[in-house]
């Protein structure tokens, strides 16, 4: 009793009150689980925000590519202006591929679905001339998930159907 008064704790060891000790253990486990869930939520939120930002940039690049293609199709361009538009489109394509091959802080490729240990988009040289002729999607459309509450999981990646755009 003196030790309990000195420490301010009612239970110093489980035998002092086995029922209360069991309850304290359960509460400590619940608190640890809640802290882990909060960490998972924070991580998922940050990751999804980053992915949204990347996809916004890719979308903006696609709009510029569309405008360049429309300009190239108008029939009044010189060879030099067409070459310039082609270089612009090539540069934008390279930046979009780099963005879609983004790796998170753990080194995982975020746009490859559940295949996150290799770049989801790779350049393909179909005719062996050293020039990229097409791109190939190496990922899948599956979602990675994390637990945010007891029995509740949320997707932590944008699993866009990129295979529709890349062979």
PDB file of C-alpha atoms in Angstrom:
ATOM      1  CA  UNK A   1       0.000   0.000   0.000  1.00  0.00           C
ATOM      2  CA  UNK A   2       2.837   2.413   0.815  1.00  0.00           C
ATOM      3  CA  UNK A   3       4.467   1.675  -2.540  1.00  0.00           C
ATOM      4  CA  UNK A   4       1.154   2.270  -4.310  1.00  0.00           C
ATOM      5  CA  UNK A   5       0.829   5.652  -2.624  1.00  0.00           C
ATOM      6  CA  UNK A   6       4.425   6.574  -3.467  1.00  0.00           C
ATOM      7  CA  UNK A   7       4.059   5.725  -7.167  1.00  0.00           C
ATOM      8  CA  UNK A   8       0.475   6.890  -7.570  1.00  0.00           C
ATOM      9  CA  UNK A   9      -0.415   3.599  -9.229  1.00  0.00           C
ATOM     10  CA  UNK A  10      -3.165   1.326  -7.987  1.00  0.00           C
ATOM     11  CA  UNK A  11      -1.695  -1.713  -9.667  1.00  0.00           C
ATOM     12  CA  UNK A  12       2.005  -2.387  -9.348  1.00  0.00           C
ATOM     13  CA  UNK A  13       1.882  -5.968 -10.533  1.00  0.00           C
ATOM     14  CA  UNK A  14      -0.831  -8.086 -12.165  1.00  0.00           C
ATOM     15  CA  UNK A  15      -1.534 -10.008  -8.960  1.00  0.00           C
ATOM     16  CA  UNK A  16      -2.699  -6.783  -7.247  1.00  0.00           C
ATOM     17  CA  UNK A  17      -5.866  -6.838  -9.403  1.00  0.00           C
ATOM     18  CA  UNK A  18      -5.859  -9.455 -12.183  1.00  0.00           C
ATOM     19  CA  UNK A  19      -9.046  -8.169 -13.819  1.00  0.00           C
ATOM     20  CA  UNK A  20      -7.812  -4.574 -13.932  1.00  0.00           C
ATOM     21  CA  UNK A  21      -4.379  -5.731 -15.107  1.00  0.00           C
ATOM     22  CA  UNK A  22      -5.981  -7.636 -17.983  1.00  0.00           C
ATOM     23  CA  UNK A  23      -8.030  -4.578 -18.903  1.00  0.00           C
ATOM     24  CA  UNK A  24      -4.938  -2.342 -18.813  1.00  0.00           C
ATOM     25  CA  UNK A  25      -3.128  -4.763 -21.113  1.00  0.00           C
ATOM     26  CA  UNK A  26      -6.084  -4.728 -23.525  1.00  0.00           C
ATOM     27  CA  UNK A  27      -6.220  -0.932 -23.487  1.00  0.00           C
ATOM     28  CA  UNK A  28      -2.483  -0.693 -24.139  1.00  0.00           C
ATOM     29  CA  UNK A  29      -2.866  -3.030 -27.133  1.00  0.00           C
ATOM     30  CA  UNK A  30      -5.784  -0.977 -28.443  1.00  0.00           C
ATOM     31  CA  UNK A  31      -3.804   2.229 -28.049  1.00  0.00           C
ATOM     32  CA  UNK A  32      -0.867   0.720 -29.950  1.00  0.00           C
ATOM     33  CA  UNK A  33      -3.215  -0.442 -32.711  1.00  0.00           C
ATOM     34  CA  UNK A  34      -4.818   3.010 -32.945  1.00  0.00           C
ATOM     35  CA  UNK A  35      -1.390   4.634 -33.186  1.00  0.00           C
ATOM     36  CA  UNK A  36      -0.445   2.207 -35.972  1.00  0.00           C
ATOM     37  CA  UNK A  37      -3.727   2.889 -37.789  1.00  0.00           C
ATOM     38  CA  UNK A  38      -3.068   6.632 -37.566  1.00  0.00           C
ATOM     39  CA  UNK A  39       0.432   6.137 -38.939  1.00  0.00           C
ATOM     40  CA  UNK A  40      -1.015   4.065 -41.801  1.00  0.00           C
ATOM     41  CA  UNK A  41      -3.613   6.764 -42.519  1.00  0.00           C
ATOM     42  CA  UNK A  42      -0.979   9.505 -42.545  1.00  0.00           C
ATOM     43  CA  UNK A  43       1.268   7.488 -44.856  1.00  0.00           C
ATOM     44  CA  UNK A  44      -1.583   6.587 -47.225  1.00  0.00           C
ATOM     45  CA  UNK A  45      -2.782  10.187 -47.345  1.00  0.00           C
ATOM     46  CA  UNK A  46       0.687  11.539 -48.122  1.00  0.00           C
ATOM     47  CA  UNK A  47       1.266   8.890 -50.785  1.00  0.00           C
ATOM     48  CA  UNK A  48      -2.072   9.480 -52.475  1.00  0.00           C
ATOM     49  CA  UNK A  49      -1.514  13.247 -52.442  1.00  0.00           C
ATOM     50  CA  UNK A  50       1.856  12.741 -54.128  1.00  0.00           C
ATOM     51  CA  UNK A  51       0.292  10.452 -56.732  1.00  0.00           C
ATOM     52  CA  UNK A  52      -2.468  12.972 -57.405  1.00  0.00           C
ATOM     53  CA  UNK A  53       0.111  15.702 -57.934  1.00  0.00           C
ATOM     54  CA  UNK A  54       2.071  13.523 -60.364  1.00  0.00           C
ATOM     55  CA  UNK A  55      -1.061  12.590 -62.302  1.00  0.00           C
ATOM     56  CA  UNK A  56      -2.076  16.259 -62.500  1.00  0.00           C
ATOM     57  CA  UNK A  57       1.317  16.988 -64.066  1.00  0.00           C
ATOM     58  CA  UNK A  58       0.934  14.113 -66.525  1.00  0.00           C
ATOM     59  CA  UNK A  59      -2.545  15.352 -67.421  1.00  0.00           C
ATOM     60  CA  UNK A  60      -1.196  18.850 -68.070  1.00  0.00           C
ATOM     61  CA  UNK A  61       1.542  17.390 -70.278  1.00  0.00           C
ATOM     62  CA  UNK A  62      -1.047  15.404 -72.228  1.00  0.00           C
ATOM     63  CA  UNK A  63      -2.995  18.603 -72.863  1.00  0.00           C
ATOM     64  CA  UNK A  64       0.141  20.246 -74.265  1.00  0.00           C
ATOM     65  CA  UNK A  65       0.812  17.182 -76.450  1.00  0.00           C
ATOM     66  CA  UNK A  66      -2.752  17.391 -77.747  1.00  0.00           C
ATOM     67  CA  UNK A  67      -2.295  21.070 -78.580  1.00  0.00           C
ATOM     68  CA  UNK A  68       1.025  20.339 -80.305  1.00  0.00           C
ATOM     69  CA  UNK A  69      -0.573  17.574 -82.370  1.00  0.00           C
ATOM     70  CA  UNK A  70      -3.424  19.860 -83.395  1.00  0.00           C
ATOM     71  CA  UNK A  71      -0.929  22.540 -84.372  1.00  0.00           C
ATOM     72  CA  UNK A  72       1.121  20.015 -86.354  1.00  0.00           C
ATOM     73  CA  UNK A  73      -1.990  18.880 -88.220  1.00  0.00           C
ATOM     74  CA  UNK A  74      -2.990  22.324 -89.465  1.00  0.00           C
ATOM     75  CA  UNK A  75      -0.943  21.975 -92.672  1.00  0.00           C
ATOM     76  CA  UNK A  76       0.774  25.369 -92.580  1.00  0.00           C
ATOM     77  CA  UNK A  77       3.892  24.302 -90.685  1.00  0.00           C
ATOM     78  CA  UNK A  78       7.396  24.347 -92.059  1.00  0.00           C
ATOM     79  CA  UNK A  79       9.712  21.379 -91.672  1.00  0.00           C
ATOM     80  CA  UNK A  80      11.516  23.249 -88.895  1.00  0.00           C
ATOM     81  CA  UNK A  81       8.317  23.982 -86.975  1.00  0.00           C
ATOM     82  CA  UNK A  82       7.217  20.342 -87.305  1.00  0.00           C
ATOM     83  CA  UNK A  83      10.626  19.211 -86.059  1.00  0.00           C
ATOM     84  CA  UNK A  84      10.304  21.596 -83.119  1.00  0.00           C
ATOM     85  CA  UNK A  85       6.840  20.272 -82.294  1.00  0.00           C
ATOM     86  CA  UNK A  86       8.178  16.726 -82.545  1.00  0.00           C
ATOM     87  CA  UNK A  87      10.992  17.528 -80.133  1.00  0.00           C
ATOM     88  CA  UNK A  88       8.514  19.121 -77.744  1.00  0.00           C
ATOM     89  CA  UNK A  89       6.271  16.044 -77.857  1.00  0.00           C
ATOM     90  CA  UNK A  90       9.263  13.749 -77.351  1.00  0.00           C
ATOM     91  CA  UNK A  91      10.411  15.788 -74.366  1.00  0.00           C
ATOM     92  CA  UNK A  92       6.924  15.766 -72.852  1.00  0.00           C
ATOM     93  CA  UNK A  93       6.649  12.016 -73.415  1.00  0.00           C
ATOM     94  CA  UNK A  94       9.973  11.457 -71.655  1.00  0.00           C
ATOM     95  CA  UNK A  95       8.860  13.569 -68.697  1.00  0.00           C
ATOM     96  CA  UNK A  96       5.514  11.739 -68.466  1.00  0.00           C
ATOM     97  CA  UNK A  97       7.238   8.343 -68.524  1.00  0.00           C
ATOM     98  CA  UNK A  98       9.655   9.527 -65.830  1.00  0.00           C
ATOM     99  CA  UNK A  99       6.724  10.775 -63.730  1.00  0.00           C
ATOM    100  CA  UNK A 100       4.813   7.504 -64.117  1.00  0.00           C
ATOM    101  CA  UNK A 101       7.969   5.630 -63.092  1.00  0.00           C
ATOM    102  CA  UNK A 102       8.072   7.610 -59.824  1.00  0.00           C
ATOM    103  CA  UNK A 103       9.442   5.778 -56.785  1.00  0.00           C
ATOM    104  CA  UNK A 104       8.320   6.501 -53.221  1.00  0.00           C
ATOM    105  CA  UNK A 105      10.705   7.006 -50.298  1.00  0.00           C
ATOM    106  CA  UNK A 106      11.013   3.227 -49.921  1.00  0.00           C
ATOM    107  CA  UNK A 107      12.071   2.826 -53.557  1.00  0.00           C
ATOM    108  CA  UNK A 108       8.775   1.292 -54.683  1.00  0.00           C
ATOM    109  CA  UNK A 109       7.333   2.223 -58.055  1.00  0.00           C
ATOM    110  CA  UNK A 110       3.927   3.634 -57.239  1.00  0.00           C
ATOM    111  CA  UNK A 111       2.148   3.323 -60.595  1.00  0.00           C
ATOM    112  CA  UNK A 112       2.857  -0.359 -61.236  1.00  0.00           C
ATOM    113  CA  UNK A 113      -0.045  -1.729 -59.236  1.00  0.00           C
ATOM    114  CA  UNK A 114       1.241  -4.454 -56.925  1.00  0.00           C
ATOM    115  CA  UNK A 115       4.366  -4.919 -59.053  1.00  0.00           C
ATOM    116  CA  UNK A 116       6.439  -2.240 -57.394  1.00  0.00           C
ATOM    117  CA  UNK A 117      10.004  -3.529 -57.750  1.00  0.00           C
ATOM    118  CA  UNK A 118      10.509  -2.589 -61.416  1.00  0.00           C
ATOM    119  CA  UNK A 119       9.648   0.440 -63.530  1.00  0.00           C
ATOM    120  CA  UNK A 120       6.063   0.137 -64.729  1.00  0.00           C
ATOM    121  CA  UNK A 121       6.798   1.773 -68.086  1.00  0.00           C
ATOM    122  CA  UNK A 122       9.795   0.820 -70.205  1.00  0.00           C
ATOM    123  CA  UNK A 123      10.945   2.128 -73.557  1.00  0.00           C
ATOM    124  CA  UNK A 124      10.910  -0.369 -76.434  1.00  0.00           C
ATOM    125  CA  UNK A 125      13.194  -0.202 -79.455  1.00  0.00           C
ATOM    126  CA  UNK A 126      11.189  -2.320 -81.892  1.00  0.00           C
ATOM    127  CA  UNK A 127      13.619  -2.163 -84.800  1.00  0.00           C
ATOM    128  CA  UNK A 128      16.946  -2.043 -82.938  1.00  0.00           C
ATOM    129  CA  UNK A 129      17.984   1.372 -84.211  1.00  0.00           C
ATOM    130  CA  UNK A 130      18.525   2.837 -80.740  1.00  0.00           C
ATOM    131  CA  UNK A 131      15.395   4.982 -80.905  1.00  0.00           C
ATOM    132  CA  UNK A 132      12.358   4.392 -78.713  1.00  0.00           C
ATOM    133  CA  UNK A 133       9.510   3.219 -80.921  1.00  0.00           C
ATOM    134  CA  UNK A 134       6.966   2.454 -78.217  1.00  0.00           C
ATOM    135  CA  UNK A 135       6.518   1.922 -74.510  1.00  0.00           C
ATOM    136  CA  UNK A 136       5.496  -1.180 -72.607  1.00  0.00           C
ATOM    137  CA  UNK A 137       3.577  -1.315 -69.337  1.00  0.00           C
ATOM    138  CA  UNK A 138       5.115  -3.828 -66.927  1.00  0.00           C
ATOM    139  CA  UNK A 139       2.714  -3.363 -64.003  1.00  0.00           C
ATOM    140  CA  UNK A 140      -0.801  -4.522 -63.257  1.00  0.00           C
ATOM    141  CA  UNK A 141      -4.045  -2.821 -62.268  1.00  0.00           C
ATOM    142  CA  UNK A 142      -4.142  -4.285 -58.755  1.00  0.00           C
ATOM    143  CA  UNK A 143      -4.321  -2.076 -55.689  1.00  0.00           C
ATOM    144  CA  UNK A 144      -1.961  -2.048 -52.727  1.00  0.00           C
ATOM    145  CA  UNK A 145      -3.850  -1.676 -49.460  1.00  0.00           C
ATOM    146  CA  UNK A 146      -3.194  -0.693 -45.888  1.00  0.00           C
ATOM    147  CA  UNK A 147      -5.238  -1.268 -42.746  1.00  0.00           C
ATOM    148  CA  UNK A 148      -6.723   1.930 -41.297  1.00  0.00           C
ATOM    149  CA  UNK A 149      -9.012   0.399 -38.689  1.00  0.00           C
ATOM    150  CA  UNK A 150      -9.940  -3.018 -37.413  1.00  0.00           C
ATOM    151  CA  UNK A 151     -11.078  -4.887 -40.524  1.00  0.00           C
ATOM    152  CA  UNK A 152     -10.931  -1.799 -42.759  1.00  0.00           C
ATOM    153  CA  UNK A 153      -8.422  -1.509 -45.595  1.00  0.00           C
ATOM    154  CA  UNK A 154      -8.012   1.297 -48.115  1.00  0.00           C
ATOM    155  CA  UNK A 155      -6.203   1.451 -51.437  1.00  0.00           C
ATOM    156  CA  UNK A 156      -2.859   3.228 -51.211  1.00  0.00           C
ATOM    157  CA  UNK A 157      -2.098   3.528 -54.887  1.00  0.00           C
ATOM    158  CA  UNK A 158      -3.728   4.749 -58.021  1.00  0.00           C
ATOM    159  CA  UNK A 159      -3.926   1.622 -60.141  1.00  0.00           C
ATOM    160  CA  UNK A 160      -4.713   3.313 -63.410  1.00  0.00           C
ATOM    161  CA  UNK A 161      -5.308   0.993 -66.339  1.00  0.00           C
ATOM    162  CA  UNK A 162      -2.033   2.094 -67.931  1.00  0.00           C
ATOM    163  CA  UNK A 163      -1.863  -1.113 -69.939  1.00  0.00           C
ATOM    164  CA  UNK A 164      -4.549   0.455 -72.162  1.00  0.00           C
ATOM    165  CA  UNK A 165      -2.085   3.140 -73.224  1.00  0.00           C
ATOM    166  CA  UNK A 166       1.081   1.096 -73.353  1.00  0.00           C
ATOM    167  CA  UNK A 167       1.542  -2.300 -74.959  1.00  0.00           C
TER     168      UNK A 167
END
